């Protein structure tokens, strides 16, 4: 009972004038002889134990199960997503490699074609130049032939001219001797002319 | 109930038999009735909340899961790994007290946490459990805690009684804290409510206008009591956790 006024004072401090009357009958909580108060403790113990057992055996495990299954599901989904990402990365890598391979192939093809074209052009140019050279050679040969022919006629013409001139000058001419002389003059490079 | 010029602030804490002579014979008062109501509310909250058991929770399920997580974290963070074993007990304590505190704020209801017998019984339960836990985990070395390490032996006759006293005072402070808070809040509510009636009755029309002031104060007090009710339940739970942590520590 001694606690009573102090509690009330602290509780109803602003009402300092009133607690006197309020505590007159004392606090019902401190009537420990009251069977209802004692029964309250016994009933409370029974209720609390039942409450605790229901919570720990049934209600809380139910919450725990839901939380656990959710966590597992989220974990599974995460794993799935991680695996999908790995697959996608791999595919991406493969794609990159394939593209690189293809570009390498294309470059090589271009190189080959270019070389082949160059070779073909070279071959054609060679053939053309060979034909031209052949033509030139033939033409030169023909020229040489004509020249030789012309040169071979030169002696006769020169001899006849010499015979004619000699006949005109001296009345007679020895075609044999003149011909020999012309021949000689020609071979010595025409020094006496 | 207040009538005329007297204020009966403590009448609200009186126990009355319920269910007539049957309740009287079994010492059943409204207090156990409200304990049952509180327990049923908490259990219904969990059962109804978790009934959908869906992956994406609705409001009630989210609330039930949050309350579970809240106490679970409180127990495990404070006590440590062994806290999971005590989690249902902490959960039961916290929600029993919280629901009791909040039920008491409803008109015509009863606050069983405003009875020192109830809070002391709960506190003694915590005390006994923490001692048994300590004896189980630490054995005889539990008693070494009554002599602080490194203290001079000369001071032992002084220190040991002080330590024992502070240890034994735990359930008392634990129970009186909750009890006093609840009593003070309800006495204040009752006193201001009585003021309203007294002003209205004794001062006539002028009193009717003035009577608005205590009502406004009571509204604010109700908000405060909502805070206090939660806070006291939390304090009770976390102090229990702290005592249990000391008990499981080596």
Short mmCIF file of C-alpha atoms in Angstrom, two decimals, chain A residues 16-183:
data_model
loop_
_atom_site.label_atom_id
_atom_site.label_comp_id
_atom_site.label_asym_id
_atom_site.label_seq_id
_atom_site.Cartn_x
_atom_site.Cartn_y
_atom_site.Cartn_z
CA UNK A 16 -1.81 17.58 -7.24
CA UNK A 17 -4.98 18.57 -5.46
CA UNK A 18 -6.92 15.45 -6.38
CA UNK A 19 -4.99 12.27 -5.64
CA UNK A 20 -5.94 12.36 -1.98
CA UNK A 21 -9.41 11.22 -2.74
CA UNK A 22 -8.43 8.95 -5.57
CA UNK A 23 -6.21 6.75 -3.43
CA UNK A 24 -8.66 6.54 -0.60
CA UNK A 25 -9.65 2.98 -1.36
CA UNK A 26 -6.16 1.89 -2.40
CA UNK A 27 -5.13 0.24 -5.61
CA UNK A 28 -7.15 -2.81 -6.57
CA UNK A 29 -3.95 -4.29 -8.01
CA UNK A 30 -2.51 -4.56 -4.51
CA UNK A 31 -5.39 -6.47 -2.93
CA UNK A 32 -3.39 -9.64 -3.04
CA UNK A 33 -5.88 -11.52 -0.90
CA UNK A 34 -8.53 -11.10 -3.57
CA UNK A 35 -9.22 -14.56 -5.03
CA UNK A 36 -9.91 -12.94 -8.36
CA UNK A 37 -6.42 -11.45 -8.36
CA UNK A 38 -4.85 -14.77 -7.47
CA UNK A 39 -7.04 -16.52 -10.02
CA UNK A 40 -5.88 -13.98 -12.57
CA UNK A 41 -2.30 -15.18 -12.17
CA UNK A 42 -3.24 -18.85 -12.45
CA UNK A 43 -5.49 -18.27 -15.45
CA UNK A 44 -2.89 -16.00 -16.96
CA UNK A 45 -0.27 -18.71 -16.64
CA UNK A 46 -2.56 -21.27 -18.29
CA UNK A 47 -3.53 -18.87 -21.08
CA UNK A 48 0.04 -17.80 -21.70
CA UNK A 49 1.29 -21.38 -21.86
CA UNK A 50 -1.43 -22.33 -24.35
CA UNK A 51 -0.72 -19.15 -26.31
CA UNK A 52 2.98 -19.96 -26.35
CA UNK A 53 2.43 -23.57 -27.41
CA UNK A 54 0.08 -22.59 -30.22
CA UNK A 55 2.54 -19.98 -31.41
CA UNK A 56 5.65 -22.13 -31.24
CA UNK A 57 4.07 -25.34 -32.58
CA UNK A 58 1.69 -24.07 -35.19
CA UNK A 59 1.39 -20.37 -35.97
CA UNK A 60 5.04 -19.35 -36.18
CA UNK A 61 6.24 -22.43 -38.11
CA UNK A 62 3.55 -21.64 -40.64
CA UNK A 63 5.00 -18.16 -41.17
CA UNK A 64 8.50 -19.64 -41.26
CA UNK A 65 7.45 -22.14 -43.96
CA UNK A 66 6.05 -19.40 -46.18
CA UNK A 67 9.13 -17.24 -45.70
CA UNK A 68 11.42 -20.19 -46.42
CA UNK A 69 9.56 -21.30 -49.53
CA UNK A 70 9.62 -17.73 -50.81
CA UNK A 71 13.34 -17.48 -50.20
CA UNK A 72 13.90 -20.78 -51.97
CA UNK A 73 11.78 -19.69 -54.88
CA UNK A 74 13.62 -16.40 -55.20
CA UNK A 75 16.90 -18.28 -55.00
CA UNK A 76 15.76 -20.67 -57.72
CA UNK A 77 14.67 -17.81 -59.91
CA UNK A 78 17.98 -16.11 -59.35
CA UNK A 79 19.83 -19.30 -60.27
CA UNK A 80 17.69 -19.64 -63.36
CA UNK A 81 18.37 -16.07 -64.37
CA UNK A 82 22.08 -16.54 -63.72
CA UNK A 83 22.14 -19.65 -65.89
CA UNK A 84 20.21 -17.90 -68.66
CA UNK A 85 22.66 -15.05 -68.52
CA UNK A 86 25.57 -17.46 -68.79
CA UNK A 87 23.97 -19.09 -71.82
CA UNK A 88 23.38 -15.73 -73.40
CA UNK A 89 26.98 -14.75 -72.76
CA UNK A 90 28.17 -17.95 -74.36
CA UNK A 91 25.97 -17.44 -77.40
CA UNK A 92 27.22 -13.89 -77.66
CA UNK A 93 30.79 -15.13 -77.54
CA UNK A 94 30.09 -17.75 -80.18
CA UNK A 95 28.47 -15.15 -82.36
CA UNK A 96 31.50 -12.90 -82.00
CA UNK A 97 33.85 -15.76 -82.88
CA UNK A 98 31.76 -16.70 -85.91
CA UNK A 99 31.71 -13.12 -87.08
CA UNK A 100 35.45 -12.86 -86.72
CA UNK A 101 35.91 -16.12 -88.62
CA UNK A 102 33.62 -14.92 -91.38
CA UNK A 103 35.41 -11.61 -91.71
CA UNK A 104 38.73 -13.46 -91.81
CA UNK A 105 37.40 -15.71 -94.58
CA UNK A 106 36.09 -12.77 -96.52
CA UNK A 107 39.41 -10.99 -96.26
CA UNK A 108 41.20 -14.07 -97.51
CA UNK A 109 38.78 -14.42 -100.41
CA UNK A 110 39.33 -10.83 -101.36
CA UNK A 111 43.07 -11.40 -101.19
CA UNK A 112 42.85 -14.51 -103.36
CA UNK A 113 40.66 -12.87 -105.95
CA UNK A 114 42.91 -9.88 -106.09
CA UNK A 115 45.96 -12.05 -106.57
CA UNK A 116 44.24 -14.17 -109.20
CA UNK A 117 43.16 -11.07 -111.07
CA UNK A 118 46.65 -9.66 -110.86
CA UNK A 119 48.10 -12.90 -112.16
CA UNK A 120 45.62 -13.04 -115.02
CA UNK A 121 46.35 -9.46 -115.94
CA UNK A 122 50.07 -10.16 -115.76
CA UNK A 123 49.67 -13.21 -117.97
CA UNK A 124 47.66 -11.26 -120.51
CA UNK A 125 50.20 -8.44 -120.47
CA UNK A 126 53.02 -10.97 -120.94
CA UNK A 127 51.21 -12.62 -123.82
CA UNK A 128 50.53 -9.29 -125.49
CA UNK A 129 54.10 -8.16 -125.11
CA UNK A 130 55.34 -11.54 -126.41
CA UNK A 131 53.12 -11.21 -129.44
CA UNK A 132 54.27 -7.68 -130.05
CA UNK A 133 57.89 -8.74 -129.77
CA UNK A 134 57.22 -11.57 -132.19
CA UNK A 135 55.68 -9.10 -134.59
CA UNK A 136 58.60 -6.74 -134.15
CA UNK A 137 61.02 -9.55 -134.71
CA UNK A 138 59.20 -10.65 -137.87
CA UNK A 139 59.07 -7.10 -139.14
CA UNK A 140 62.77 -6.64 -138.44
CA UNK A 141 63.52 -9.86 -140.24
CA UNK A 142 61.48 -8.73 -143.19
CA UNK A 143 63.25 -5.39 -143.17
CA UNK A 144 66.59 -7.11 -143.00
CA UNK A 145 65.59 -9.36 -145.86
CA UNK A 146 64.45 -6.45 -147.97
CA UNK A 147 67.60 -4.56 -147.11
CA UNK A 148 69.82 -7.49 -148.02
CA UNK A 149 67.90 -7.95 -151.23
CA UNK A 150 68.24 -4.32 -151.97
CA UNK A 151 71.92 -4.45 -151.09
CA UNK A 152 72.43 -7.49 -153.34
CA UNK A 153 70.88 -5.62 -156.24
CA UNK A 154 73.13 -2.65 -155.46
CA UNK A 155 76.23 -4.37 -156.90
CA UNK A 156 74.50 -5.15 -160.19
CA UNK A 157 73.10 -1.66 -160.47
CA UNK A 158 76.44 -0.20 -159.55
CA UNK A 159 78.24 -2.47 -162.08
CA UNK A 160 75.79 -1.67 -164.87
CA UNK A 161 76.00 2.01 -164.08
CA UNK A 162 79.77 1.75 -164.04
CA UNK A 163 79.78 -0.22 -167.33
CA UNK A 164 77.45 2.28 -168.97
CA UNK A 165 79.50 5.22 -167.71
CA UNK A 166 82.75 3.59 -168.74
CA UNK A 167 81.40 2.82 -172.26
CA UNK A 168 80.31 6.38 -172.59
CA UNK A 169 83.67 7.70 -171.49
CA UNK A 170 86.03 5.31 -173.20
CA UNK A 171 83.96 3.37 -175.70
CA UNK A 172 84.70 0.00 -174.27
CA UNK A 173 84.03 -1.68 -171.01
CA UNK A 174 85.02 -4.90 -169.45
CA UNK A 175 81.97 -5.85 -167.45
CA UNK A 176 83.94 -8.53 -165.64
CA UNK A 177 86.65 -6.25 -164.36
CA UNK A 178 84.20 -3.53 -163.39
CA UNK A 179 82.09 -5.92 -161.50
CA UNK A 180 85.15 -7.06 -159.55
CA UNK A 181 86.15 -3.46 -158.91
CA UNK A 182 82.67 -2.56 -157.63
CA UNK A 183 82.71 -5.56 -155.42
#
